[in-house]
Short mmCIF file of N, CA and C in Angstrom, two decimals:
data_model
loop_
_atom_site.label_atom_id
_atom_site.label_comp_id
_atom_site.label_asym_id
_atom_site.label_seq_id
_atom_site.Cartn_x
_atom_site.Cartn_y
_atom_site.Cartn_z
N HIS A 9 63.72 107.09 68.54
CA HIS A 9 64.93 106.77 69.28
C HIS A 9 64.79 107.21 70.72
N GLU A 10 65.25 106.40 71.66
CA GLU A 10 65.20 106.78 73.06
C GLU A 10 66.60 107.14 73.52
N LEU A 11 66.65 108.15 74.38
CA LEU A 11 67.93 108.57 74.92
C LEU A 11 68.43 107.55 75.92
N PRO A 12 69.74 107.37 76.01
CA PRO A 12 70.30 106.48 77.03
C PRO A 12 69.95 107.00 78.43
N GLN A 13 69.95 106.10 79.42
CA GLN A 13 69.62 106.48 80.78
C GLN A 13 70.53 107.59 81.30
N SER A 14 71.80 107.60 80.85
CA SER A 14 72.74 108.60 81.34
C SER A 14 72.34 110.01 80.91
N LEU A 15 71.42 110.12 79.95
CA LEU A 15 71.01 111.44 79.47
C LEU A 15 69.77 111.95 80.18
N ASN A 16 69.42 111.35 81.30
CA ASN A 16 68.33 111.86 82.13
C ASN A 16 68.83 113.12 82.83
N LEU A 17 68.41 114.28 82.32
CA LEU A 17 68.96 115.54 82.80
C LEU A 17 68.50 115.91 84.20
N GLU A 18 67.60 115.12 84.78
CA GLU A 18 67.13 115.42 86.13
C GLU A 18 67.90 114.62 87.18
N LYS A 19 68.86 113.81 86.76
CA LYS A 19 69.59 112.99 87.71
C LYS A 19 70.50 113.86 88.57
N GLN A 20 70.32 113.80 89.88
CA GLN A 20 71.08 114.64 90.81
C GLN A 20 72.57 114.35 90.73
N GLU A 21 72.94 113.08 90.48
CA GLU A 21 74.36 112.77 90.49
C GLU A 21 75.09 113.35 89.28
N THR A 22 74.36 113.70 88.24
CA THR A 22 74.99 114.31 87.07
C THR A 22 75.09 115.81 87.22
N PHE A 23 74.05 116.43 87.76
CA PHE A 23 74.04 117.87 87.96
C PHE A 23 73.92 118.13 89.46
N PRO A 24 75.04 118.09 90.17
CA PRO A 24 75.01 118.07 91.63
C PRO A 24 74.87 119.43 92.30
N PHE A 25 74.45 120.47 91.57
CA PHE A 25 74.44 121.80 92.17
C PHE A 25 73.05 122.29 92.51
N GLY A 26 72.04 121.46 92.44
CA GLY A 26 70.68 121.92 92.62
C GLY A 26 70.14 121.85 94.03
N SER A 27 70.88 121.31 94.97
CA SER A 27 70.33 121.13 96.31
C SER A 27 70.37 122.43 97.11
N ASN A 28 69.58 122.48 98.16
CA ASN A 28 69.48 123.68 98.99
C ASN A 28 70.80 124.05 99.65
N GLU A 29 71.66 123.09 99.90
CA GLU A 29 72.91 123.39 100.58
C GLU A 29 73.82 124.26 99.71
N HIS A 30 73.52 124.38 98.43
CA HIS A 30 74.31 125.21 97.53
C HIS A 30 73.49 126.39 97.04
N SER A 31 72.62 126.91 97.90
CA SER A 31 71.75 128.00 97.49
C SER A 31 72.54 129.29 97.28
N PHE A 32 71.89 130.24 96.67
CA PHE A 32 72.53 131.49 96.28
C PHE A 32 72.95 132.28 97.50
N SER A 33 74.20 132.74 97.53
CA SER A 33 74.73 133.50 98.65
C SER A 33 74.14 134.91 98.67
N LEU A 34 73.74 135.35 99.86
CA LEU A 34 73.17 136.70 100.00
C LEU A 34 74.16 137.77 99.59
N SER A 35 75.45 137.51 99.80
CA SER A 35 76.46 138.51 99.45
C SER A 35 76.59 138.72 97.95
N CYS A 36 76.00 137.83 97.16
CA CYS A 36 76.09 137.92 95.70
C CYS A 36 74.80 138.41 95.05
N LEU A 37 73.84 138.87 95.84
CA LEU A 37 72.54 139.25 95.28
C LEU A 37 72.67 140.32 94.20
N GLY A 38 73.61 141.23 94.35
CA GLY A 38 73.79 142.30 93.36
C GLY A 38 74.26 141.80 92.01
N TYR A 39 74.68 140.54 91.95
CA TYR A 39 75.19 139.97 90.70
C TYR A 39 74.12 139.22 89.92
N ARG A 40 72.95 139.05 90.51
CA ARG A 40 71.92 138.24 89.85
C ARG A 40 71.59 138.79 88.48
N LYS A 41 71.33 137.87 87.57
CA LYS A 41 71.05 138.26 86.19
C LYS A 41 70.12 137.23 85.56
N ASP A 42 69.16 137.71 84.78
CA ASP A 42 68.31 136.81 84.00
C ASP A 42 69.02 136.56 82.69
N CYS A 43 69.51 135.35 82.51
CA CYS A 43 70.27 135.02 81.30
C CYS A 43 69.37 134.68 80.12
N ARG A 44 68.07 134.70 80.35
CA ARG A 44 67.07 134.54 79.29
C ARG A 44 67.24 133.23 78.50
N PHE A 45 67.05 132.14 79.22
CA PHE A 45 67.08 130.83 78.55
C PHE A 45 66.01 130.81 77.46
N PRO A 46 66.37 130.37 76.24
CA PRO A 46 65.44 130.44 75.10
C PRO A 46 64.40 129.33 75.11
N GLN A 47 63.56 129.32 76.15
CA GLN A 47 62.59 128.24 76.34
C GLN A 47 61.68 128.05 75.13
N ALA A 48 61.15 129.14 74.60
CA ALA A 48 60.20 129.03 73.49
C ALA A 48 60.85 128.41 72.26
N GLN A 49 62.09 128.77 71.98
CA GLN A 49 62.76 128.26 70.77
C GLN A 49 63.20 126.81 70.89
N VAL A 50 63.43 126.35 72.12
CA VAL A 50 63.97 124.99 72.27
C VAL A 50 63.00 124.04 72.96
N SER A 51 61.74 124.42 73.06
CA SER A 51 60.75 123.55 73.67
C SER A 51 60.65 122.24 72.91
N GLY A 52 60.78 121.14 73.64
CA GLY A 52 60.80 119.82 73.02
C GLY A 52 59.58 119.51 72.18
N SER A 53 58.41 119.99 72.60
CA SER A 53 57.19 119.68 71.87
C SER A 53 57.13 120.40 70.52
N GLN A 54 57.95 121.44 70.35
CA GLN A 54 57.94 122.20 69.11
C GLN A 54 58.99 121.70 68.10
N LEU A 55 59.88 120.83 68.54
CA LEU A 55 61.01 120.43 67.71
C LEU A 55 60.80 119.06 67.09
N GLN A 56 61.35 118.89 65.91
CA GLN A 56 61.44 117.56 65.32
C GLN A 56 62.53 116.81 66.07
N GLU A 57 62.52 115.49 65.95
CA GLU A 57 63.47 114.67 66.71
C GLU A 57 64.92 115.09 66.46
N ALA A 58 65.29 115.27 65.21
CA ALA A 58 66.68 115.61 64.89
C ALA A 58 67.05 116.97 65.46
N GLN A 59 66.10 117.92 65.44
CA GLN A 59 66.37 119.24 66.02
C GLN A 59 66.57 119.14 67.53
N ALA A 60 65.74 118.32 68.17
CA ALA A 60 65.86 118.16 69.62
C ALA A 60 67.22 117.59 69.99
N PHE A 61 67.69 116.61 69.24
CA PHE A 61 69.01 116.04 69.48
C PHE A 61 70.09 117.09 69.30
N ALA A 62 69.95 117.92 68.25
CA ALA A 62 70.94 118.96 67.98
C ALA A 62 70.98 119.97 69.11
N VAL A 63 69.81 120.36 69.62
CA VAL A 63 69.75 121.33 70.72
C VAL A 63 70.35 120.74 71.99
N LEU A 64 70.00 119.50 72.30
CA LEU A 64 70.54 118.84 73.49
C LEU A 64 72.06 118.73 73.40
N HIS A 65 72.55 118.35 72.23
CA HIS A 65 74.00 118.24 72.04
C HIS A 65 74.67 119.59 72.24
N GLU A 66 74.08 120.63 71.68
CA GLU A 66 74.65 121.98 71.83
C GLU A 66 74.67 122.39 73.30
N MET A 67 73.58 122.12 74.01
CA MET A 67 73.51 122.48 75.42
C MET A 67 74.58 121.76 76.24
N LEU A 68 74.74 120.46 76.01
CA LEU A 68 75.74 119.70 76.74
C LEU A 68 77.16 120.14 76.38
N GLN A 69 77.40 120.36 75.09
CA GLN A 69 78.73 120.77 74.64
C GLN A 69 79.09 122.14 75.21
N GLN A 70 78.15 123.07 75.16
CA GLN A 70 78.40 124.42 75.69
C GLN A 70 78.60 124.38 77.20
N SER A 71 77.81 123.57 77.90
CA SER A 71 77.97 123.45 79.35
C SER A 71 79.33 122.87 79.69
N PHE A 72 79.71 121.82 78.98
CA PHE A 72 81.02 121.19 79.21
C PHE A 72 82.14 122.20 79.01
N SER A 73 82.05 122.95 77.93
CA SER A 73 83.06 123.97 77.63
C SER A 73 83.07 125.07 78.68
N LEU A 74 81.88 125.52 79.09
CA LEU A 74 81.75 126.59 80.07
C LEU A 74 82.44 126.22 81.38
N PHE A 75 82.25 124.98 81.82
CA PHE A 75 82.80 124.59 83.11
C PHE A 75 84.29 124.22 83.04
N HIS A 76 84.91 124.51 81.91
CA HIS A 76 86.36 124.43 81.79
C HIS A 76 86.94 125.82 81.53
N THR A 77 86.11 126.85 81.73
CA THR A 77 86.52 128.23 81.51
C THR A 77 87.35 128.72 82.69
N GLU A 78 88.08 129.78 82.48
CA GLU A 78 88.89 130.41 83.51
C GLU A 78 88.12 130.56 84.82
N ARG A 79 88.71 130.09 85.90
CA ARG A 79 88.16 130.21 87.26
C ARG A 79 86.78 129.57 87.42
N SER A 80 86.46 128.57 86.65
CA SER A 80 85.15 127.94 86.79
C SER A 80 84.97 127.27 88.15
N SER A 81 86.06 127.03 88.85
CA SER A 81 85.96 126.41 90.18
C SER A 81 85.74 127.44 91.28
N ALA A 82 85.68 128.72 90.92
CA ALA A 82 85.50 129.77 91.92
C ALA A 82 84.22 129.54 92.72
N ALA A 83 84.36 129.55 94.04
CA ALA A 83 83.23 129.46 94.97
C ALA A 83 82.47 128.14 94.87
N TRP A 84 83.06 127.12 94.27
CA TRP A 84 82.39 125.84 94.11
C TRP A 84 83.18 124.75 94.81
N ASP A 85 82.49 123.73 95.20
CA ASP A 85 83.13 122.52 95.70
C ASP A 85 83.80 121.84 94.50
N THR A 86 85.12 121.70 94.53
CA THR A 86 85.84 121.17 93.36
C THR A 86 85.48 119.72 93.07
N THR A 87 85.13 118.96 94.10
CA THR A 87 84.72 117.57 93.88
C THR A 87 83.42 117.52 93.09
N LEU A 88 82.46 118.38 93.47
CA LEU A 88 81.19 118.43 92.74
C LEU A 88 81.39 118.94 91.32
N LEU A 89 82.27 119.91 91.15
CA LEU A 89 82.54 120.43 89.81
C LEU A 89 83.12 119.32 88.93
N GLU A 90 84.02 118.55 89.48
CA GLU A 90 84.60 117.46 88.70
C GLU A 90 83.56 116.40 88.36
N GLN A 91 82.64 116.14 89.30
CA GLN A 91 81.54 115.20 89.02
C GLN A 91 80.70 115.72 87.86
N LEU A 92 80.44 117.02 87.86
CA LEU A 92 79.64 117.62 86.79
C LEU A 92 80.35 117.49 85.45
N ARG A 93 81.63 117.83 85.43
CA ARG A 93 82.41 117.72 84.19
C ARG A 93 82.40 116.28 83.67
N THR A 94 82.61 115.33 84.57
CA THR A 94 82.63 113.92 84.18
C THR A 94 81.25 113.50 83.66
N GLY A 95 80.19 113.92 84.34
CA GLY A 95 78.84 113.58 83.92
C GLY A 95 78.50 114.15 82.56
N LEU A 96 78.88 115.41 82.33
CA LEU A 96 78.63 116.03 81.03
C LEU A 96 79.40 115.31 79.92
N HIS A 97 80.65 114.95 80.22
CA HIS A 97 81.46 114.23 79.22
C HIS A 97 80.83 112.90 78.86
N GLN A 98 80.34 112.17 79.87
CA GLN A 98 79.70 110.88 79.63
C GLN A 98 78.43 111.05 78.80
N GLN A 99 77.65 112.08 79.13
CA GLN A 99 76.42 112.32 78.40
C GLN A 99 76.70 112.69 76.94
N LEU A 100 77.74 113.48 76.72
CA LEU A 100 78.11 113.83 75.35
C LEU A 100 78.51 112.58 74.56
N ASP A 101 79.30 111.72 75.20
CA ASP A 101 79.69 110.47 74.53
C ASP A 101 78.48 109.63 74.17
N ASP A 102 77.54 109.50 75.10
CA ASP A 102 76.34 108.70 74.85
C ASP A 102 75.46 109.33 73.77
N LEU A 103 75.35 110.66 73.81
CA LEU A 103 74.54 111.34 72.80
C LEU A 103 75.18 111.23 71.42
N ASP A 104 76.50 111.32 71.36
CA ASP A 104 77.19 111.17 70.07
C ASP A 104 76.87 109.82 69.43
N ALA A 105 76.75 108.79 70.26
CA ALA A 105 76.43 107.46 69.75
C ALA A 105 75.04 107.44 69.12
N CYS A 106 74.12 108.24 69.66
CA CYS A 106 72.76 108.30 69.13
C CYS A 106 72.66 109.21 67.91
N LEU A 107 73.47 110.25 67.90
CA LEU A 107 73.35 111.28 66.85
C LEU A 107 73.50 110.71 65.45
N GLY A 108 74.46 109.81 65.29
CA GLY A 108 74.69 109.24 63.96
C GLY A 108 73.46 108.55 63.41
N GLN A 109 72.71 107.88 64.28
CA GLN A 109 71.51 107.18 63.85
C GLN A 109 70.39 108.15 63.49
N VAL A 110 70.30 109.25 64.22
CA VAL A 110 69.17 110.15 64.08
C VAL A 110 69.40 111.23 63.03
N MET A 111 70.60 111.78 62.99
CA MET A 111 70.81 112.99 62.21
C MET A 111 71.48 112.78 60.86
N GLY A 112 72.45 111.91 60.81
CA GLY A 112 73.13 111.69 59.54
C GLY A 112 73.73 112.98 59.00
N GLU A 113 73.43 113.27 57.74
CA GLU A 113 74.02 114.43 57.09
C GLU A 113 73.32 115.73 57.45
N GLU A 114 72.22 115.65 58.19
CA GLU A 114 71.51 116.86 58.60
C GLU A 114 72.29 117.64 59.65
N ASP A 115 73.26 117.02 60.27
CA ASP A 115 73.96 117.59 61.42
C ASP A 115 74.45 119.01 61.19
N SER A 116 75.20 119.23 60.13
CA SER A 116 75.78 120.54 59.90
C SER A 116 74.72 121.59 59.64
N VAL A 117 73.63 121.21 58.98
CA VAL A 117 72.54 122.15 58.71
C VAL A 117 71.82 122.50 60.00
N LEU A 118 71.52 121.49 60.83
CA LEU A 118 70.78 121.73 62.08
C LEU A 118 71.57 122.61 63.04
N GLY A 119 72.89 122.55 62.96
CA GLY A 119 73.73 123.37 63.83
C GLY A 119 73.59 124.85 63.56
N ARG A 120 73.06 125.20 62.39
CA ARG A 120 72.91 126.62 62.02
C ARG A 120 71.45 127.06 62.07
N MET A 121 70.56 126.20 62.53
CA MET A 121 69.15 126.53 62.55
C MET A 121 68.75 127.21 63.85
N GLY A 122 67.56 127.82 63.86
CA GLY A 122 67.06 128.62 64.96
C GLY A 122 67.25 128.08 66.35
N PRO A 123 66.71 126.89 66.68
CA PRO A 123 66.82 126.40 68.06
C PRO A 123 68.26 126.20 68.52
N THR A 124 69.09 125.63 67.68
CA THR A 124 70.49 125.41 68.06
C THR A 124 71.23 126.73 68.16
N LEU A 125 70.94 127.63 67.25
CA LEU A 125 71.54 128.96 67.28
C LEU A 125 71.12 129.72 68.54
N ALA A 126 69.86 129.57 68.94
CA ALA A 126 69.37 130.21 70.16
C ALA A 126 70.15 129.70 71.37
N MET A 127 70.45 128.40 71.40
CA MET A 127 71.21 127.84 72.51
C MET A 127 72.64 128.39 72.51
N LYS A 128 73.25 128.52 71.33
CA LYS A 128 74.59 129.10 71.24
C LYS A 128 74.60 130.53 71.75
N ARG A 129 73.60 131.30 71.37
CA ARG A 129 73.51 132.70 71.81
C ARG A 129 73.32 132.80 73.32
N TYR A 130 72.53 131.89 73.88
CA TYR A 130 72.31 131.87 75.32
C TYR A 130 73.64 131.69 76.06
N PHE A 131 74.42 130.72 75.65
CA PHE A 131 75.70 130.48 76.31
C PHE A 131 76.70 131.59 76.03
N GLN A 132 76.62 132.20 74.85
CA GLN A 132 77.49 133.34 74.57
C GLN A 132 77.17 134.48 75.52
N GLY A 133 75.89 134.69 75.82
CA GLY A 133 75.49 135.72 76.77
C GLY A 133 76.06 135.45 78.16
N ILE A 134 76.08 134.18 78.56
CA ILE A 134 76.66 133.80 79.85
C ILE A 134 78.15 134.10 79.86
N ARG A 135 78.83 133.78 78.77
CA ARG A 135 80.27 134.04 78.70
C ARG A 135 80.57 135.54 78.76
N VAL A 136 79.78 136.34 78.06
CA VAL A 136 79.96 137.79 78.08
C VAL A 136 79.76 138.32 79.50
N TYR A 137 78.72 137.82 80.17
CA TYR A 137 78.44 138.23 81.54
C TYR A 137 79.65 137.92 82.44
N LEU A 138 80.18 136.70 82.36
CA LEU A 138 81.33 136.32 83.17
C LEU A 138 82.52 137.23 82.91
N GLN A 139 82.76 137.50 81.63
CA GLN A 139 83.89 138.35 81.26
C GLN A 139 83.71 139.77 81.82
N GLU A 140 82.50 140.31 81.69
CA GLU A 140 82.22 141.65 82.20
C GLU A 140 82.42 141.74 83.71
N LYS A 141 82.14 140.64 84.41
CA LYS A 141 82.26 140.61 85.86
C LYS A 141 83.63 140.10 86.31
N GLY A 142 84.55 139.97 85.39
CA GLY A 142 85.91 139.56 85.73
C GLY A 142 86.02 138.15 86.27
N TYR A 143 85.10 137.27 85.89
CA TYR A 143 85.10 135.88 86.34
C TYR A 143 85.14 135.79 87.87
N SER A 144 84.46 136.71 88.53
CA SER A 144 84.47 136.75 89.99
C SER A 144 83.71 135.56 90.57
N ASP A 145 83.95 135.33 91.87
CA ASP A 145 83.25 134.24 92.55
C ASP A 145 81.74 134.41 92.45
N CYS A 146 81.25 135.64 92.66
CA CYS A 146 79.81 135.88 92.62
C CYS A 146 79.25 135.71 91.20
N ALA A 147 80.01 136.09 90.20
CA ALA A 147 79.56 135.89 88.82
C ALA A 147 79.42 134.40 88.53
N TRP A 148 80.38 133.61 88.99
CA TRP A 148 80.32 132.17 88.79
C TRP A 148 79.18 131.55 89.58
N GLU A 149 78.92 132.10 90.77
CA GLU A 149 77.79 131.58 91.55
C GLU A 149 76.48 131.85 90.83
N THR A 150 76.37 133.03 90.23
CA THR A 150 75.18 133.38 89.44
C THR A 150 75.00 132.39 88.29
N VAL A 151 76.09 132.07 87.61
CA VAL A 151 76.03 131.13 86.48
C VAL A 151 75.67 129.73 86.98
N ARG A 152 76.24 129.34 88.10
CA ARG A 152 75.92 128.02 88.67
C ARG A 152 74.42 127.89 88.93
N VAL A 153 73.84 128.92 89.54
CA VAL A 153 72.42 128.89 89.84
C VAL A 153 71.61 128.88 88.54
N GLU A 154 72.04 129.65 87.56
CA GLU A 154 71.34 129.71 86.26
C GLU A 154 71.32 128.33 85.60
N ILE A 155 72.47 127.68 85.57
CA ILE A 155 72.56 126.37 84.91
C ILE A 155 71.79 125.33 85.71
#
């Protein structure tokens, strides 16, 4: 199965925060944190197709949820944030259309397996970090750069 074009995760219009004009503020350097993205557990070459779809879905769902969290617009261009939310929503819709064909009844089982669980833990760590930092502008900037 091939992913729809809208699921090209490198498209700048979907993830509009990667350009140099939105680089990390020097005033927030003390907030930097390694959120430890679980690269080894979610590497595409190591996953079966259904697992890869489950991990991608979890990543998009968690990102979508994260950017609707308290003060998620802190220190961000609200137009770009809305573009990101809209892009994530569209990608989730497109992925959902593919999931039924690929996963079937495996869905609930795959959601509890290592790679998907690793992605859930990663985002939980980000949420804990934000909470510990009081959802400050610099904490959100750190998360923006991480994502």
